Short mmCIF file of C-alpha atoms in Angstrom, two decimals:
data_model
loop_
_atom_site.label_atom_id
_atom_site.label_comp_id
_atom_site.label_asym_id
_atom_site.label_seq_id
_atom_site.Cartn_x
_atom_site.Cartn_y
_atom_site.Cartn_z
CA UNK A 1 -127.52 -127.11 -116.49
CA UNK A 2 -129.27 -130.37 -117.24
CA UNK A 3 -129.02 -132.15 -120.57
CA UNK A 4 -131.98 -134.32 -121.50
CA UNK A 5 -130.51 -136.79 -123.92
CA UNK A 6 -129.99 -140.37 -125.04
CA UNK A 7 -126.60 -142.03 -125.42
CA UNK A 8 -127.24 -143.16 -129.00
CA UNK A 9 -128.99 -140.01 -130.28
CA UNK A 10 -126.53 -138.29 -132.53
CA UNK A 11 -128.11 -134.87 -131.96
CA UNK A 12 -127.55 -135.45 -128.22
CA UNK A 13 -123.97 -136.50 -128.87
CA UNK A 14 -123.30 -133.18 -130.68
CA UNK A 15 -124.25 -131.20 -127.58
CA UNK A 16 -122.29 -133.48 -125.24
CA UNK A 17 -119.20 -132.81 -127.36
CA UNK A 18 -119.73 -129.04 -127.14
CA UNK A 19 -120.20 -129.20 -123.36
CA UNK A 20 -117.05 -131.30 -122.97
CA UNK A 21 -115.01 -129.05 -125.27
CA UNK A 22 -115.99 -126.07 -123.14
CA UNK A 23 -115.45 -127.96 -119.89
CA UNK A 24 -118.99 -127.17 -118.70
CA UNK A 25 -120.38 -129.46 -116.01
CA UNK A 26 -123.97 -130.69 -116.52
CA UNK A 27 -126.46 -133.16 -115.13
CA UNK A 28 -127.06 -136.04 -117.50
CA UNK A 29 -130.76 -136.89 -117.68
CA UNK A 30 -131.35 -139.99 -119.78
CA UNK A 31 -134.44 -140.08 -122.01
CA UNK A 32 -134.78 -143.55 -123.52
CA UNK A 33 -135.96 -143.09 -127.11
CA UNK A 34 -136.45 -146.81 -127.67
CA UNK A 35 -138.96 -146.81 -124.81
CA UNK A 36 -140.56 -143.61 -126.13
CA UNK A 37 -139.76 -141.70 -122.92
CA UNK A 38 -139.55 -138.43 -124.91
CA UNK A 39 -143.31 -138.70 -125.45
CA UNK A 40 -144.23 -138.94 -121.74
CA UNK A 41 -146.24 -135.86 -120.71
CA UNK A 42 -143.74 -134.64 -118.10
CA UNK A 43 -141.18 -134.17 -120.88
CA UNK A 44 -143.31 -133.64 -123.99
CA UNK A 45 -145.48 -130.95 -122.44
CA UNK A 46 -142.45 -128.71 -122.05
CA UNK A 47 -141.04 -128.96 -125.56
CA UNK A 48 -142.94 -128.44 -128.80
CA UNK A 49 -140.97 -131.07 -130.67
CA UNK A 50 -140.66 -133.61 -127.83
CA UNK A 51 -137.23 -134.55 -129.12
CA UNK A 52 -133.83 -134.91 -127.51
CA UNK A 53 -131.59 -133.18 -126.72
CA UNK A 54 -132.94 -130.34 -124.63
CA UNK A 55 -130.85 -128.18 -122.34
CA UNK A 56 -132.44 -127.02 -119.10
CA UNK A 57 -130.94 -123.80 -117.82
CA UNK A 58 -130.53 -123.07 -114.13
CA UNK A 59 -133.70 -120.91 -114.14
CA UNK A 60 -135.70 -123.85 -115.51
CA UNK A 61 -136.01 -122.60 -119.09
CA UNK A 62 -135.54 -125.25 -121.77
CA UNK A 63 -133.62 -124.88 -125.02
CA UNK A 64 -134.39 -127.18 -127.96
CA UNK A 65 -132.54 -128.26 -131.12
CA UNK A 66 -128.90 -129.30 -130.91
CA UNK A 67 -127.35 -126.66 -133.18
CA UNK A 68 -129.28 -123.86 -131.46
CA UNK A 69 -128.07 -125.18 -128.10
CA UNK A 70 -124.46 -125.28 -129.27
CA UNK A 71 -124.66 -121.71 -130.63
CA UNK A 72 -126.12 -120.66 -127.25
CA UNK A 73 -123.26 -122.33 -125.39
CA UNK A 74 -120.77 -120.66 -127.72
CA UNK A 75 -122.30 -117.22 -127.15
CA UNK A 76 -122.53 -117.56 -123.37
CA UNK A 77 -119.23 -119.44 -122.81
CA UNK A 78 -117.04 -118.14 -125.63
CA UNK A 79 -113.82 -120.00 -124.83
CA UNK A 80 -112.83 -122.19 -126.53
CA UNK A 81 -114.79 -120.87 -129.51
CA UNK A 82 -116.70 -123.40 -131.61
CA UNK A 83 -116.97 -120.96 -134.52
CA UNK A 84 -114.09 -119.04 -136.10
CA UNK A 85 -114.02 -115.25 -135.95
CA UNK A 86 -114.23 -114.42 -139.65
CA UNK A 87 -117.81 -114.27 -141.04
CA UNK A 88 -116.99 -116.27 -144.18
CA UNK A 89 -115.25 -118.95 -142.12
CA UNK A 90 -118.22 -119.02 -139.74
CA UNK A 91 -120.54 -119.53 -142.71
CA UNK A 92 -118.41 -122.41 -143.97
CA UNK A 93 -118.40 -124.12 -140.58
CA UNK A 94 -122.16 -123.66 -140.13
CA UNK A 95 -122.78 -124.98 -143.65
CA UNK A 96 -120.77 -128.14 -142.90
CA UNK A 97 -122.76 -128.62 -139.69
CA UNK A 98 -126.01 -128.11 -141.58
CA UNK A 99 -124.96 -130.49 -144.30
CA UNK A 100 -125.02 -133.16 -141.60
CA UNK A 101 -127.97 -131.82 -139.59
CA UNK A 102 -130.27 -130.92 -142.50
CA UNK A 103 -129.25 -133.32 -145.29
CA UNK A 104 -128.20 -136.59 -143.65
CA UNK A 105 -129.41 -137.02 -140.10
CA UNK A 106 -133.13 -136.16 -140.60
CA UNK A 107 -133.54 -138.94 -143.16
CA UNK A 108 -131.98 -141.61 -141.03
CA UNK A 109 -133.19 -141.08 -137.51
CA UNK A 110 -135.24 -143.53 -135.50
CA UNK A 111 -138.72 -142.17 -136.22
CA UNK A 112 -138.09 -142.22 -139.98
CA UNK A 113 -136.74 -145.76 -139.92
CA UNK A 114 -139.83 -146.76 -137.92
CA UNK A 115 -142.11 -145.17 -140.55
CA UNK A 116 -140.33 -147.13 -143.30
CA UNK A 117 -140.88 -150.35 -141.41
CA UNK A 118 -144.39 -149.84 -140.02
CA UNK A 119 -146.22 -147.64 -142.50
CA UNK A 120 -144.37 -148.57 -145.69
CA UNK A 121 -143.75 -152.20 -144.65
CA UNK A 122 -140.20 -152.14 -146.01
CA UNK A 123 -138.06 -155.16 -145.28
CA UNK A 124 -134.65 -154.83 -143.65
CA UNK A 125 -132.79 -154.80 -146.96
CA UNK A 126 -134.84 -151.89 -148.31
CA UNK A 127 -134.50 -150.04 -145.00
CA UNK A 128 -130.72 -150.54 -145.02
CA UNK A 129 -130.56 -149.38 -148.65
CA UNK A 130 -132.46 -146.21 -147.68
CA UNK A 131 -130.10 -145.57 -144.77
CA UNK A 132 -127.03 -146.16 -146.83
CA UNK A 133 -128.26 -144.07 -149.78
CA UNK A 134 -128.70 -140.88 -147.75
CA UNK A 135 -125.68 -141.43 -145.53
CA UNK A 136 -123.43 -142.04 -148.55
CA UNK A 137 -124.86 -139.20 -150.62
CA UNK A 138 -124.54 -136.79 -147.72
CA UNK A 139 -121.08 -137.87 -146.60
CA UNK A 140 -119.75 -137.80 -150.16
CA UNK A 141 -121.04 -134.21 -150.40
CA UNK A 142 -119.33 -133.48 -147.07
CA UNK A 143 -116.06 -134.92 -148.40
CA UNK A 144 -116.24 -132.82 -151.58
CA UNK A 145 -117.01 -129.72 -149.53
CA UNK A 146 -114.03 -130.31 -147.21
CA UNK A 147 -111.75 -130.61 -150.25
CA UNK A 148 -113.18 -127.42 -151.78
CA UNK A 149 -112.66 -125.60 -148.48
CA UNK A 150 -109.11 -126.93 -148.23
CA UNK A 151 -108.46 -125.44 -151.69
CA UNK A 152 -110.05 -122.14 -150.66
CA UNK A 153 -107.86 -121.99 -147.54
CA UNK A 154 -104.78 -122.63 -149.67
CA UNK A 155 -105.80 -119.99 -152.22
CA UNK A 156 -106.36 -117.43 -149.46
CA UNK A 157 -103.11 -118.18 -147.66
CA UNK A 158 -104.56 -119.99 -144.64
CA UNK A 159 -102.89 -123.00 -143.00
CA UNK A 160 -104.22 -126.44 -143.96
CA UNK A 161 -107.02 -127.84 -141.81
CA UNK A 162 -106.48 -130.88 -139.62
CA UNK A 163 -110.09 -131.01 -138.45
CA UNK A 164 -113.12 -129.96 -140.55
CA UNK A 165 -112.02 -126.32 -140.51
CA UNK A 166 -108.65 -125.40 -139.05
CA UNK A 167 -107.01 -127.03 -136.07
CA UNK A 168 -109.54 -126.34 -133.33
CA UNK A 169 -112.82 -128.27 -132.98
CA UNK A 170 -115.84 -126.41 -134.32
CA UNK A 171 -119.58 -126.87 -134.63
CA UNK A 172 -118.84 -128.82 -137.83
CA UNK A 173 -116.81 -131.42 -135.91
CA UNK A 174 -119.56 -131.62 -133.25
CA UNK A 175 -121.96 -132.65 -136.03
CA UNK A 176 -119.65 -134.82 -138.12
CA UNK A 177 -118.41 -137.16 -135.41
CA UNK A 178 -121.84 -138.47 -134.28
CA UNK A 179 -122.85 -138.97 -137.91
CA UNK A 180 -119.79 -141.16 -138.50
CA UNK A 181 -120.59 -143.19 -135.38
CA UNK A 182 -124.06 -143.73 -136.83
CA UNK A 183 -122.73 -144.65 -140.26
CA UNK A 184 -120.34 -147.17 -138.73
CA UNK A 185 -123.15 -148.74 -136.72
CA UNK A 186 -125.11 -149.22 -139.93
CA UNK A 187 -122.03 -150.52 -141.82
CA UNK A 188 -121.97 -147.68 -144.33
CA UNK A 189 -118.98 -147.74 -146.66
CA UNK A 190 -116.56 -145.00 -145.57
CA UNK A 191 -113.20 -146.02 -147.04
CA UNK A 192 -113.31 -143.52 -149.92
CA UNK A 193 -113.93 -140.53 -147.61
CA UNK A 194 -110.29 -139.97 -146.72
CA UNK A 195 -110.44 -136.30 -145.79
CA UNK A 196 -113.62 -136.72 -143.72
CA UNK A 197 -112.29 -139.76 -141.89
CA UNK A 198 -108.99 -138.00 -141.15
CA UNK A 199 -110.97 -135.19 -139.49
CA UNK A 200 -113.04 -137.76 -137.60
CA UNK A 201 -109.94 -139.55 -136.35
CA UNK A 202 -108.25 -136.32 -135.33
CA UNK A 203 -111.36 -135.43 -133.32
CA UNK A 204 -111.51 -138.83 -131.66
CA UNK A 205 -107.93 -138.39 -130.47
CA UNK A 206 -109.19 -135.54 -128.26
CA UNK A 207 -110.42 -136.29 -124.72
CA UNK A 208 -113.62 -134.20 -125.10
CA UNK A 209 -114.84 -136.40 -127.96
CA UNK A 210 -113.90 -139.54 -126.04
CA UNK A 211 -115.82 -138.42 -122.97
CA UNK A 212 -118.92 -137.51 -125.00
CA UNK A 213 -119.19 -140.74 -127.00
CA UNK A 214 -122.11 -143.15 -126.51
CA UNK A 215 -120.03 -145.83 -124.78
CA UNK A 216 -119.03 -143.30 -122.10
CA UNK A 217 -122.65 -142.36 -121.28
CA UNK A 218 -124.36 -143.46 -118.06
CA UNK A 219 -127.35 -144.89 -120.00
CA UNK A 220 -125.15 -146.82 -122.44
CA UNK A 221 -126.38 -150.39 -122.76
CA UNK A 222 -129.29 -149.83 -120.38
CA UNK B 1 -123.77 -110.85 -154.63
CA UNK B 2 -125.35 -113.59 -156.72
CA UNK B 3 -127.95 -115.98 -155.42
CA UNK B 4 -128.10 -119.34 -157.16
CA UNK B 5 -131.62 -120.51 -156.49
CA UNK B 6 -134.92 -121.86 -157.75
CA UNK B 7 -138.25 -120.13 -157.33
CA UNK B 8 -139.96 -123.12 -155.75
CA UNK B 9 -137.08 -124.28 -153.51
CA UNK B 10 -138.07 -123.39 -149.99
CA UNK B 11 -134.45 -123.19 -148.82
CA UNK B 12 -133.89 -120.62 -151.61
CA UNK B 13 -137.01 -118.73 -150.54
CA UNK B 14 -135.61 -118.43 -146.99
CA UNK B 15 -132.53 -116.60 -148.26
CA UNK B 16 -134.52 -114.38 -150.63
CA UNK B 17 -136.62 -113.24 -147.64
CA UNK B 18 -133.49 -112.39 -145.65
CA UNK B 19 -131.99 -110.44 -148.56
CA UNK B 20 -135.26 -108.52 -149.03
CA UNK B 21 -135.63 -107.81 -145.31
CA UNK B 22 -132.14 -106.33 -145.29
CA UNK B 23 -132.69 -104.47 -148.56
CA UNK B 24 -129.63 -106.05 -150.14
CA UNK B 25 -129.50 -106.08 -153.94
CA UNK B 26 -128.47 -109.35 -155.60
CA UNK B 27 -128.31 -111.03 -158.97
CA UNK B 28 -130.86 -113.79 -159.31
CA UNK B 29 -129.35 -116.84 -161.00
CA UNK B 30 -132.00 -119.48 -161.66
CA UNK B 31 -131.02 -123.14 -161.22
CA UNK B 32 -133.85 -125.33 -162.44
CA UNK B 33 -134.07 -128.29 -160.06
CA UNK B 34 -136.68 -130.09 -162.15
CA UNK B 35 -134.20 -130.13 -165.03
CA UNK B 36 -131.38 -131.18 -162.68
CA UNK B 37 -129.35 -128.06 -163.46
CA UNK B 38 -127.82 -128.17 -159.97
CA UNK B 39 -125.96 -131.31 -161.07
CA UNK B 40 -124.30 -129.75 -164.12
CA UNK B 41 -120.52 -129.67 -163.63
CA UNK B 42 -120.18 -125.87 -163.82
CA UNK B 43 -122.33 -125.61 -160.67
CA UNK B 44 -121.80 -128.93 -158.93
CA UNK B 45 -117.99 -128.74 -159.11
CA UNK B 46 -118.02 -125.66 -156.92
CA UNK B 47 -120.27 -126.89 -154.15
CA UNK B 48 -119.91 -130.11 -152.20
CA UNK B 49 -123.64 -130.63 -151.84
CA UNK B 50 -124.67 -129.39 -155.32
CA UNK B 51 -127.85 -127.96 -153.80
CA UNK B 52 -129.54 -124.60 -153.96
CA UNK B 53 -129.34 -121.98 -152.65
CA UNK B 54 -125.72 -120.83 -152.82
CA UNK B 55 -124.61 -117.25 -152.34
CA UNK B 56 -121.68 -116.06 -154.45
CA UNK B 57 -119.79 -113.23 -152.82
CA UNK B 58 -118.22 -110.42 -154.82
CA UNK B 59 -114.78 -112.09 -154.57
CA UNK B 60 -116.20 -115.26 -156.13
CA UNK B 61 -116.37 -117.35 -152.96
CA UNK B 62 -119.50 -119.45 -152.57
CA UNK B 63 -121.51 -119.97 -149.39
CA UNK B 64 -123.76 -123.02 -149.04
CA UNK B 65 -126.75 -123.95 -146.87
CA UNK B 66 -129.57 -121.48 -146.37
CA UNK B 67 -129.36 -120.99 -142.59
CA UNK B 68 -125.59 -120.52 -142.74
CA UNK B 69 -126.07 -117.93 -145.48
CA UNK B 70 -128.70 -116.05 -143.46
CA UNK B 71 -126.46 -116.01 -140.37
CA UNK B 72 -123.64 -114.66 -142.58
CA UNK B 73 -125.91 -111.91 -143.93
CA UNK B 74 -126.97 -111.07 -140.39
CA UNK B 75 -123.38 -110.82 -139.19
CA UNK B 76 -122.17 -108.73 -142.12
CA UNK B 77 -125.28 -106.54 -142.53
CA UNK B 78 -126.62 -106.32 -138.98
CA UNK B 79 -129.61 -104.01 -139.57
CA UNK B 80 -132.38 -105.00 -139.39
CA UNK B 81 -131.30 -107.90 -137.17
CA UNK B 82 -132.74 -111.34 -137.93
CA UNK B 83 -131.82 -112.63 -134.49
CA UNK B 84 -132.67 -110.96 -131.17
CA UNK B 85 -129.91 -109.71 -128.89
CA UNK B 86 -130.49 -111.92 -125.85
CA UNK B 87 -128.75 -115.34 -126.04
CA UNK B 88 -131.79 -117.27 -124.79
CA UNK B 89 -134.06 -115.51 -127.29
CA UNK B 90 -131.52 -116.20 -130.05
CA UNK B 91 -131.54 -119.88 -129.09
CA UNK B 92 -135.34 -119.97 -129.26
CA UNK B 93 -135.40 -118.34 -132.70
CA UNK B 94 -132.70 -120.66 -134.04
CA UNK B 95 -134.51 -123.68 -132.62
CA UNK B 96 -137.73 -122.69 -134.40
CA UNK B 97 -135.79 -122.29 -137.64
CA UNK B 98 -134.16 -125.67 -137.14
CA UNK B 99 -137.45 -127.31 -136.34
CA UNK B 100 -138.41 -126.45 -139.92
CA UNK B 101 -135.00 -126.94 -141.53
CA UNK B 102 -134.00 -130.15 -139.74
CA UNK B 103 -137.31 -131.85 -138.90
CA UNK B 104 -139.75 -131.02 -141.71
CA UNK B 105 -138.09 -129.82 -144.90
CA UNK B 106 -135.45 -132.58 -145.33
CA UNK B 107 -138.11 -135.28 -145.40
CA UNK B 108 -140.24 -133.60 -148.01
CA UNK B 109 -137.91 -132.15 -150.57
CA UNK B 110 -137.76 -133.10 -154.21
CA UNK B 111 -134.98 -135.67 -154.07
CA UNK B 112 -136.69 -137.57 -151.26
CA UNK B 113 -140.05 -137.60 -153.03
CA UNK B 114 -138.23 -138.88 -156.13
CA UNK B 115 -136.67 -141.71 -154.11
CA UNK B 116 -140.09 -142.70 -152.77
CA UNK B 117 -141.45 -142.87 -156.29
CA UNK B 118 -138.52 -144.40 -158.18
CA UNK B 119 -136.70 -146.63 -155.72
CA UNK B 120 -139.60 -147.54 -153.42
CA UNK B 121 -142.23 -147.49 -156.18
CA UNK B 122 -144.76 -145.76 -153.95
CA UNK B 123 -147.99 -144.61 -155.59
CA UNK B 124 -149.18 -141.02 -155.32
CA UNK B 125 -151.43 -141.73 -152.33
CA UNK B 126 -148.57 -143.21 -150.31
CA UNK B 127 -146.27 -140.36 -151.36
CA UNK B 128 -148.85 -137.77 -150.31
CA UNK B 129 -149.38 -139.58 -147.00
CA UNK B 130 -145.62 -139.43 -146.39
CA UNK B 131 -145.53 -135.72 -147.19
CA UNK B 132 -148.50 -134.94 -145.03
CA UNK B 133 -147.29 -137.06 -142.10
CA UNK B 134 -143.99 -135.20 -141.69
CA UNK B 135 -145.40 -131.77 -142.51
CA UNK B 136 -148.23 -132.20 -140.00
CA UNK B 137 -146.04 -133.71 -137.31
CA UNK B 138 -143.46 -130.94 -137.71
CA UNK B 139 -145.90 -128.05 -137.95
CA UNK B 140 -147.88 -129.29 -134.94
CA UNK B 141 -144.61 -129.32 -133.01
CA UNK B 142 -143.91 -125.81 -134.29
CA UNK B 143 -147.36 -124.67 -133.11
CA UNK B 144 -146.84 -126.17 -129.64
CA UNK B 145 -143.41 -124.55 -129.43
CA UNK B 146 -144.79 -121.10 -130.36
CA UNK B 147 -147.41 -121.43 -127.62
CA UNK B 148 -144.79 -122.49 -125.08
CA UNK B 149 -142.61 -119.53 -126.07
CA UNK B 150 -145.60 -117.17 -125.82
CA UNK B 151 -146.11 -118.42 -122.26
CA UNK B 152 -142.42 -117.97 -121.48
CA UNK B 153 -142.52 -114.38 -122.80
CA UNK B 154 -145.53 -113.68 -120.62
CA UNK B 155 -143.90 -115.22 -117.55
CA UNK B 156 -140.73 -113.16 -118.09
CA UNK B 157 -142.60 -109.89 -118.68
CA UNK B 158 -142.01 -109.60 -122.45
CA UNK B 159 -144.61 -108.24 -124.88
CA UNK B 160 -146.65 -110.83 -126.81
CA UNK B 161 -145.25 -111.94 -130.17
CA UNK B 162 -147.03 -111.07 -133.39
CA UNK B 163 -144.55 -113.01 -135.56
CA UNK B 164 -142.75 -116.19 -134.50
CA UNK B 165 -140.75 -114.32 -131.87
CA UNK B 166 -141.56 -110.69 -131.14
CA UNK B 167 -142.67 -108.12 -133.69
CA UNK B 168 -139.72 -108.06 -136.06
CA UNK B 169 -139.05 -110.77 -138.64
CA UNK B 170 -136.39 -113.26 -137.61
CA UNK B 171 -134.62 -116.31 -138.99
CA UNK B 172 -137.59 -118.32 -137.69
CA UNK B 173 -140.01 -116.43 -139.96
CA UNK B 174 -137.60 -116.83 -142.90
CA UNK B 175 -137.88 -120.61 -142.43
CA UNK B 176 -141.56 -120.86 -141.50
CA UNK B 177 -143.07 -118.96 -144.43
CA UNK B 178 -141.61 -121.13 -147.24
CA UNK B 179 -142.63 -124.25 -145.35
CA UNK B 180 -146.23 -123.03 -145.22
CA UNK B 181 -146.14 -122.28 -148.96
CA UNK B 182 -144.99 -125.85 -149.49
CA UNK B 183 -147.64 -127.29 -147.20
CA UNK B 184 -150.36 -125.34 -149.00
CA UNK B 185 -149.13 -126.59 -152.37
CA UNK B 186 -149.45 -130.16 -151.09
CA UNK B 187 -152.88 -129.47 -149.51
CA UNK B 188 -151.71 -130.18 -145.95
CA UNK B 189 -154.35 -129.46 -143.31
CA UNK B 190 -153.39 -126.23 -141.51
CA UNK B 191 -156.63 -125.00 -139.94
CA UNK B 192 -155.77 -126.14 -136.41
CA UNK B 193 -152.43 -124.28 -136.41
CA UNK B 194 -153.86 -120.92 -135.40
CA UNK B 195 -150.78 -119.38 -133.83
CA UNK B 196 -148.48 -120.53 -136.64
CA UNK B 197 -150.83 -119.31 -139.36
CA UNK B 198 -151.24 -115.94 -137.63
CA UNK B 199 -147.45 -115.51 -137.73
CA UNK B 200 -147.45 -116.59 -141.38
CA UNK B 201 -150.13 -114.08 -142.31
CA UNK B 202 -148.43 -111.28 -140.40
CA UNK B 203 -145.24 -112.02 -142.35
CA UNK B 204 -147.04 -112.10 -145.68
CA UNK B 205 -148.41 -108.63 -144.99
CA UNK B 206 -144.84 -107.33 -145.21
CA UNK B 207 -143.42 -106.24 -148.59
CA UNK B 208 -140.15 -108.19 -148.15
CA UNK B 209 -142.01 -111.51 -147.93
CA UNK B 210 -144.19 -110.55 -150.90
CA UNK B 211 -141.16 -109.71 -153.03
CA UNK B 212 -139.39 -112.95 -152.12
CA UNK B 213 -142.27 -115.34 -152.82
CA UNK B 214 -142.12 -117.86 -155.69
CA UNK B 215 -144.68 -116.06 -157.85
CA UNK B 216 -142.50 -112.94 -157.80
CA UNK B 217 -139.39 -114.78 -159.03
CA UNK B 218 -138.05 -114.35 -162.57
CA UNK B 219 -138.00 -118.13 -163.15
CA UNK B 220 -141.55 -118.61 -161.88
CA UNK B 221 -143.52 -120.77 -164.30
CA UNK B 222 -140.55 -121.21 -166.64
#
C-alpha cells in the first residue's frame, strides 16, 4: 500500500495512526499541500476531491477520505480493532470521530484559511479568531460528549475509559490526536479540556501515535 | 426510536432517508434550529455537540452525528443494506458520503453562515459567494469522483451505477440528496453536474426519499 499524504495534514495523520496501530507497512508518498502538489494532474486526475490522504492499494485502486480509509483498514485487517464490537459503542466512537472530522477540521483547514485571507481579506487577528472559535466550540463539545459517555459507561456497568472510549485506541482517538496537534500549533486554549487532554496524553504515550506524528514524517520540515 | 431533528437540516434529512429506506417507524421530535431550540438545556445537556439530528433509542440512550447514526441503523437493521458487501466498494461509498459531510456541508450550515454575517459582517453577496464557492467546489469533486468510480466499475466488470454506487440506495445517496436540496435552495449552479444530478433524480423517484424530504416533515413551514 502507498499513502499519499502530507506530514502536517491532520486527515493524513489520522490514517498514519491507524496504519501504525495495525502494524501495516506502507510506502509514504509526500504530497506538499503548501506547494499545491495535490492539484498536479498526475494526482488530481485520479481523485475527485484532489485531497490528501489517499490510500493506493496493491492493485492500483485509490481510496479517498480518511475515515473511509480507516474503516476499510479495520474491515480488512481486523486486529487490533479500531471500533468496539457493540453497535451502540461503535456509534459513539464514530460520532466522536465525526465531531472532529465534520464539525471542527473542515472549518480550519488550509484551503478555508486561504479563502479567509485572499477572498475575504481578513487580517491575521480575524483569521486566528475564526480558527480559535471553531476549534474551541468543537473541542468543548467533544469534552462534554466524553463526560456524557463516561457517565453512560458507569450507568451501564462498563469500566471507565482511559482513552476516548475504553482502553484501546479507536477511530475516535485517530481523529482527536491530530486535531489537538493542530490546536496547539494555533495556540488554542486547551487547559479546561481535562478529559480530552487526558485521552490525548494517554494516546501519545503509545508508540503508534509517536511514530505517526508530523515530526516523525519523512517530509517534515521539507 | 425518536429522531430529534429539523425539517430543513440536511444532516437530519440524511437520517430520515435511512429510516424510510429501512422502513423503520420513529417518533419525529422537531427541534427548531432557527429558534435555537437545540441549545435549550433539556436537549443540550444530553448531547455534547447540541446539534441535530440525534437518535434516542428505546432504552433512552442518545446517538449523535448523522453518519454514525446511519451506520448504527445499518448494523442493527441490515436489510436493505446501505453499504455494499465488498470492502473496497464500502470504502468508495463512505468516501462519497464524507465528501459531502466533511467537505461541503460543514462550511455552509446555519451556524457558519451566522458567523459570516454577525462576526465578519459580510453582506449577502459575500455570504452567497462563500456558500456557492464551497458547494460548487465540493459538488464538482463529487461529480469527478462518480465518473472515476464509474470507470473503475467498468474496468472491474461491474454493472454501471444508476445511483451513486450501483442500483440500490446507499449511505452516499443519503448524504448527496439533502446537499442538492440545499444547493437548489441557495440557487447554486448545478447544470454541469450531469452524473450527480442523474443520481439525485433517480433517488427522488423512490418513495423513501419523497417521504423524508423537508416538505413532507411535520415541522415544515412552522
